[in-house]
Amino acid sequence: MIFTEKQKEVWNRTVNEFHRWNISVGATRSGKTYLDYYRIPYRIRHAPDGLIVLAGNTQGTLERNILDPMRKIWGGGLVGNLSASGKVNLFGRNCYAIGADKAVQVSKLQGAGLAYCYGDEITTWAEPFFQMLKSRLDKKGACFDGTCNPDAPNHWFHKFLQSDADIYQERFVIDDNPFLTAEFVAALKKEYEGTVYYDRFINGLWRAAEGIIYRRFADSPERFIIEKPPEDIVYCSAGLDFGGNGSAHALNITGITKNLGCVVTLDEWYSKSELTPTELEDCVCGALEKALEKYPLTDLYCDSAEQVLIRGIKREAERRRLPINIHNARKGAIKDRVRFYCGLMGADRYRVMSGCRHTISAFSEAVWAAEGCEVRLDNGSTNIDSLDAQEYSTEYIMKDFIDRGGLR
């Protein structure tokens, strides 16, 4: 194994110093997590008696980010399979993997005395989980290792890192990893250029979200607007956001080009009218019919908050014999959806047809609700509805773009 200089520094501190809290924070792909595939076995083998816990955003992310990579390095004999109950045998010790994204997960720590805890993606955790963890890490010699990307300066974990607790922390920047190719680093910097994510995920700094969200689009919308659809679109999907209380109904038709090359907003339907359910069904299905005449549209992802309206649209689509699958939208975290489209725009892999004026306006005018608050302003002054519809149409493929399409 070959470590970077920054990884060697963390490893030497791990072996030669004791700190209750050991945190690697910084840029994505900077090498801060790779070291832990070796640090975790060391900690487990030297941990006192007591429970050993691995905590992450979810059990699924722990499996993907930590357990599976360690299994490839150390083999299945030392890194066991994760059971449905969260139990996993690691290097001869029974350990437990826990998702920390919801406050309800606190109950899984109550009554437990921990000898060691590893934390992945700490800034995605629910704060009550972390507060409970502090009180359960009570065995003599117990410690915590963890990693995260920076968030806003007012994030609860950043406040903890500024406290007088026994903390050793190391900041990683993208250039700390010499094993990345120059082409990859240049592409990553380009994807985040002009956004809050550049300081966070390139320079490893805690920075507030403020002002215009999609700065690259807002500054030069003409770079992304096209008059004709690309010829290499291989499949299409649609996203539907339902209006109400002053917001609009919005339907976006999105195409994906060959080899996950580009996301293209092909068409849109937008209405602020007070429609009856029957009128809404007619408008939506009519827009889908028109799209099916031009594009290989297969799926519609709808705002899951309106199940009655979705059932009505399904019924009308069946009556018209529209060959389209209708699903609930995933509605993942807004900041993840924002980051995805910022990355697409930075990589020059987003396009929008000139006729989609509501979507163009939405990307140009979207702003954060307040400094440090990663929520889009949604007071009626900007068009959030078209953004939601656009994001619903691509959530199902975001991971494919990140894993195989070049976005990191």
XYZ file of C-alpha atoms in Angstrom:
408
model
C 0.000 0.000 0.000
C 1.192 3.517 -0.797
C -0.085 6.459 1.219
C -0.045 10.135 0.319
C 1.879 12.532 2.556
C -1.353 13.743 4.166
C -2.486 10.150 4.782
C 0.889 9.352 6.369
C 0.449 12.286 8.724
C -2.960 11.003 9.841
C -1.642 7.453 10.195
C 1.302 8.555 12.335
C -1.037 10.491 14.603
C -3.304 7.431 14.840
C -0.460 5.179 15.963
C 1.530 7.574 18.138
C -1.070 9.857 19.733
C -4.399 9.373 21.452
C -7.291 11.711 20.817
C -10.905 10.988 21.625
C -12.046 12.509 18.325
C -10.064 12.095 15.079
C -11.604 13.837 12.086
C -10.516 14.029 8.443
C -12.454 16.776 6.720
C -12.091 18.171 3.252
C -12.281 17.794 -0.471
C -13.952 14.962 -2.321
C -11.551 12.368 -3.783
C -8.694 13.801 -1.694
C -7.817 10.463 -0.073
C -9.294 11.102 3.363
C -11.472 7.961 3.332
C -9.017 5.579 1.645
C -6.712 5.687 4.670
C -9.566 4.475 6.865
C -9.680 1.117 5.085
C -6.449 0.509 7.035
C -7.131 2.635 10.112
C -10.396 0.859 10.953
C -8.732 -2.598 11.214
C -6.007 -1.089 13.407
C -8.580 0.488 15.719
C -10.683 -2.654 15.958
C -7.695 -4.821 16.837
C -6.664 -2.382 19.599
C -10.127 -1.451 20.886
C -11.064 -2.176 24.517
C -13.982 -4.425 25.389
C -17.315 -2.977 24.390
C -19.445 -2.389 21.325
C -17.940 -1.290 18.039
C -20.133 0.788 15.753
C -19.794 2.059 12.209
C -22.185 4.925 11.536
C -23.027 6.552 8.228
C -25.804 8.343 6.437
C -27.504 4.953 5.917
C -26.495 1.308 6.121
C -26.465 1.329 2.323
C -23.918 4.141 2.131
C -21.761 2.395 4.754
C -21.769 -0.756 2.637
C -20.897 1.180 -0.514
C -18.365 3.618 0.963
C -16.654 1.533 3.649
C -17.481 -2.162 3.900
C -17.324 -3.140 0.237
C -13.971 -1.380 -0.415
C -12.502 -2.959 2.736
C -13.797 -6.361 1.656
C -11.953 -5.987 -1.644
C -8.726 -5.185 0.203
C -8.917 -7.635 3.111
C -11.215 -10.375 1.799
C -14.515 -11.790 2.982
C -12.901 -13.720 5.827
C -11.933 -10.522 7.645
C -14.750 -8.280 6.415
C -18.021 -10.166 6.707
C -21.358 -9.519 5.099
C -23.773 -7.047 6.603
C -26.856 -8.755 8.064
C -30.370 -7.335 7.961
C -30.013 -6.393 11.630
C -26.854 -4.378 10.928
C -24.438 -6.856 12.455
C -21.142 -7.476 10.660
C -17.998 -9.348 11.689
C -14.884 -7.246 11.142
C -11.415 -8.568 11.841
C -12.682 -11.019 14.443
C -15.004 -8.617 16.285
C -18.763 -8.376 16.043
C -19.592 -4.839 14.969
C -22.764 -2.951 14.126
C -23.516 -0.681 11.169
C -26.056 2.067 11.861
C -27.638 4.713 9.666
C -27.482 8.125 11.319
C -29.560 10.234 8.950
C -32.682 10.350 11.144
C -33.130 11.364 14.769
C -35.098 8.172 15.425
C -31.844 6.227 15.044
C -30.812 7.589 18.439
C -32.649 4.669 20.034
C -30.063 2.260 18.591
C -27.376 3.865 20.753
C -29.312 4.136 23.987
C -27.922 1.901 26.717
C -24.837 0.988 24.701
C -21.293 1.488 25.904
C -19.012 1.977 22.901
C -15.362 1.016 22.631
C -14.876 2.461 19.160
C -16.960 4.234 16.554
C -16.186 5.062 12.961
C -18.236 7.769 11.253
C -18.757 8.222 7.511
C -20.275 11.386 5.953
C -20.773 12.977 9.375
C -22.279 16.212 8.057
C -25.234 14.213 6.674
C -26.159 12.869 10.117
C -29.028 13.964 12.327
C -27.549 16.043 15.147
C -29.406 14.140 17.939
C -27.638 10.958 16.842
C -24.236 12.582 17.262
C -25.161 14.082 20.629
C -26.198 10.652 21.909
C -23.018 9.124 20.469
C -20.877 11.460 22.569
C -22.445 10.134 25.766
C -22.155 6.462 24.728
C -18.454 6.531 23.843
C -17.676 5.777 27.495
C -15.295 2.817 27.617
C -11.767 3.540 28.832
C -9.624 4.208 25.770
C -12.643 4.584 23.485
C -12.255 6.873 20.502
C -13.918 8.022 17.308
C -12.550 8.289 13.768
C -14.558 9.955 11.058
C -14.635 11.791 7.751
C -16.829 14.367 6.094
C -17.005 16.995 3.409
C -17.343 20.563 4.732
C -20.749 22.207 4.856
C -21.905 25.661 5.924
C -19.948 27.364 8.745
C -23.025 27.284 10.976
C -23.415 23.516 10.641
C -23.651 21.822 14.045
C -20.631 19.599 13.366
C -18.434 22.555 12.435
C -19.384 24.129 15.770
C -18.317 20.917 17.509
C -14.963 20.973 15.714
C -14.417 24.489 17.056
C -15.090 23.391 20.642
C -12.493 22.526 23.299
C -13.106 18.770 23.020
C -10.082 16.483 22.546
C -10.090 16.708 18.743
C -7.412 16.021 16.170
C -8.557 17.130 12.745
C -6.838 17.194 9.393
C -8.009 19.183 6.372
C -7.661 17.587 2.940
C -7.659 19.456 -0.380
C -7.999 17.882 -3.808
C -4.305 18.404 -4.569
C -3.333 16.276 -1.553
C -4.012 13.199 -3.690
C -1.158 12.770 -6.224
C -2.683 9.563 -7.575
C -5.452 11.452 -9.378
C -4.744 12.304 -12.984
C -4.303 15.936 -13.926
C -7.220 15.551 -16.365
C -9.537 14.312 -13.595
C -8.596 17.125 -11.214
C -9.059 19.741 -13.938
C -12.479 18.310 -14.813
C -13.575 18.251 -11.175
C -12.494 21.842 -10.639
C -14.383 22.872 -13.754
C -17.561 21.132 -12.592
C -17.612 23.088 -9.325
C -16.188 26.384 -10.555
C -18.309 29.377 -9.621
C -20.309 27.546 -6.957
C -20.154 27.141 -3.196
C -19.064 23.550 -3.824
C -15.684 24.653 -5.197
C -14.490 25.880 -1.815
C -16.008 22.894 -0.052
C -15.196 19.976 -2.339
C -11.979 21.261 -3.904
C -10.387 23.350 -1.153
C -11.917 21.600 1.854
C -13.299 24.794 3.404
C -16.501 25.418 5.345
C -18.381 27.918 3.202
C -21.885 29.331 3.320
C -24.327 29.035 0.456
C -25.392 32.510 -0.631
C -26.757 34.405 -3.613
C -27.372 32.931 -7.054
C -27.363 29.122 -7.004
C -26.639 28.228 -10.646
C -24.080 30.969 -11.243
C -22.613 29.489 -14.430
C -26.069 29.273 -16.031
C -27.218 32.683 -14.772
C -24.110 34.413 -16.124
C -24.287 32.833 -19.600
C -27.622 31.117 -20.297
C -26.927 31.256 -24.047
C -24.199 28.634 -23.543
C -26.818 26.080 -22.572
C -29.785 26.982 -24.813
C -30.217 25.030 -28.047
C -32.693 25.264 -30.928
C -32.764 21.600 -31.968
C -32.597 18.444 -29.840
C -29.421 16.346 -30.055
C -29.629 13.432 -32.453
C -28.138 10.916 -30.003
C -30.866 10.951 -27.335
C -31.330 7.349 -26.213
C -34.109 7.657 -23.638
C -36.367 10.212 -22.032
C -38.230 10.704 -18.787
C -40.545 13.341 -17.373
C -40.935 15.016 -13.989
C -44.167 16.487 -12.655
C -44.522 18.929 -9.761
C -48.026 19.748 -8.573
C -49.027 23.330 -7.806
C -51.202 24.845 -5.106
C -51.267 27.836 -2.769
C -49.822 30.108 -5.415
C -47.315 27.666 -6.918
C -47.594 26.245 -10.418
C -48.054 22.831 -11.980
C -44.875 22.024 -13.923
C -44.021 19.134 -16.249
C -40.542 18.768 -17.745
C -39.520 16.329 -20.481
C -35.850 15.370 -20.260
C -33.601 13.473 -22.652
C -30.360 11.623 -21.925
C -27.845 11.369 -24.741
C -25.659 8.406 -25.624
C -23.177 7.188 -22.988
C -24.654 9.557 -20.390
C -23.171 12.408 -22.330
C -25.693 15.138 -21.625
C -28.970 15.958 -19.864
C -31.314 17.930 -22.102
C -34.575 19.645 -21.163
C -36.580 18.996 -24.314
C -40.023 20.361 -23.497
C -42.096 21.732 -20.651
C -45.668 22.408 -19.623
C -46.353 25.024 -16.974
C -49.602 26.371 -15.550
C -50.570 28.608 -12.664
C -54.260 28.194 -13.416
C -56.561 26.742 -10.755
C -57.275 23.474 -12.546
C -59.735 20.818 -11.463
C -58.298 17.286 -11.183
C -59.960 16.383 -14.493
C -58.492 19.437 -16.216
C -55.064 18.643 -14.793
C -55.239 15.049 -16.021
C -56.182 16.266 -19.507
C -53.363 18.827 -19.636
C -50.655 16.493 -18.346
C -51.642 13.554 -20.529
C -51.988 15.853 -23.510
C -48.437 17.127 -22.973
C -47.199 13.538 -22.622
C -48.938 12.554 -25.872
C -47.175 15.350 -27.734
C -43.825 14.373 -26.243
C -44.329 10.707 -27.182
C -44.744 11.758 -30.807
C -41.211 13.198 -30.820
C -39.156 11.484 -28.145
C -38.512 7.984 -26.699
C -40.337 8.860 -23.472
C -40.855 5.913 -21.096
C -41.339 7.180 -17.537
C -43.016 9.936 -15.544
C -41.916 10.781 -11.979
C -44.533 12.681 -9.973
C -44.480 14.656 -6.745
C -45.375 11.909 -4.255
C -47.225 14.318 -1.957
C -50.315 14.198 -4.212
C -51.364 10.555 -4.481
C -54.967 11.319 -5.465
C -53.812 13.416 -8.419
C -51.290 10.752 -9.432
C -53.979 8.074 -9.466
C -56.114 10.260 -11.689
C -53.258 10.810 -14.145
C -52.531 7.073 -14.213
C -56.167 6.380 -14.998
C -56.257 8.919 -17.801
C -52.941 7.676 -19.218
C -54.331 4.126 -19.286
C -57.520 5.324 -20.966
C -55.452 7.019 -23.679
C -53.181 3.959 -23.866
C -50.044 5.989 -23.303
C -47.007 3.674 -23.155
C -45.540 5.320 -20.084
C -44.683 4.110 -16.598
C -45.791 6.462 -13.821
C -43.867 6.528 -10.519
C -43.505 8.542 -7.342
C -40.547 10.915 -7.521
C -37.719 10.070 -5.148
C -37.577 13.638 -3.791
C -34.060 13.359 -2.412
C -32.272 16.132 -0.545
C -32.478 19.426 -2.434
C -28.790 20.180 -1.918
C -27.885 16.880 -3.627
C -30.099 17.751 -6.583
C -28.606 21.251 -6.749
C -25.084 19.861 -6.616
C -25.903 17.474 -9.470
C -27.093 20.238 -11.798
C -24.241 22.550 -10.798
C -21.888 19.724 -11.742
C -23.645 19.149 -15.070
C -23.409 22.827 -15.927
C -19.789 23.050 -14.849
C -18.943 20.045 -17.023
C -20.880 21.582 -19.942
C -23.247 18.601 -19.972
C -26.609 20.305 -19.606
C -28.723 21.774 -22.403
C -32.223 23.218 -22.590
C -34.390 23.818 -25.640
C -35.067 27.480 -26.322
C -38.820 26.969 -26.021
C -38.531 25.946 -22.370
C -38.690 29.526 -21.153
C -39.933 28.697 -17.654
C -37.051 26.314 -17.017
C -34.535 28.809 -18.401
C -35.914 31.498 -16.118
C -35.918 29.119 -13.131
C -32.240 28.206 -13.465
C -31.285 31.846 -14.099
C -33.061 33.283 -11.062
C -32.855 30.624 -8.338
C -31.248 31.872 -5.106
C -30.588 30.497 -1.641
C -33.194 31.392 0.965
C -30.576 32.888 3.295
C -26.823 32.878 3.773
C -25.717 29.525 5.143
C -29.184 28.029 4.649
C -29.100 25.413 1.879
C -32.741 25.796 0.985
C -33.843 27.460 -2.220
C -35.878 30.604 -1.769
C -39.503 29.551 -2.239
C -41.653 32.586 -1.537
C -43.210 32.919 -4.987
C -40.622 35.397 -6.250
C -38.799 32.699 -8.254
C -39.944 29.612 -10.133
C -39.112 26.620 -7.943
C -41.745 24.399 -9.581
C -39.909 23.934 -12.892
C -36.715 23.116 -10.979
C -38.499 20.433 -8.966
C -40.021 18.936 -12.110
C -36.644 18.975 -13.844
C -34.943 17.283 -10.904
C -37.661 14.654 -10.513
C -37.092 13.672 -14.132
C -33.415 12.819 -13.523
C -33.146 11.633 -9.915
C -33.329 8.007 -11.015
C -30.175 8.389 -13.089
C -28.110 10.737 -10.910
C -26.048 7.908 -9.413
C -25.255 6.526 -12.886
C -23.936 9.922 -13.949
C -21.865 10.213 -10.782
C -20.501 6.652 -10.960
C -20.014 6.258 -14.706
C -20.767 9.534 -16.401
C -17.921 11.620 -15.080
C -19.589 13.694 -12.344
C -17.948 13.064 -8.958
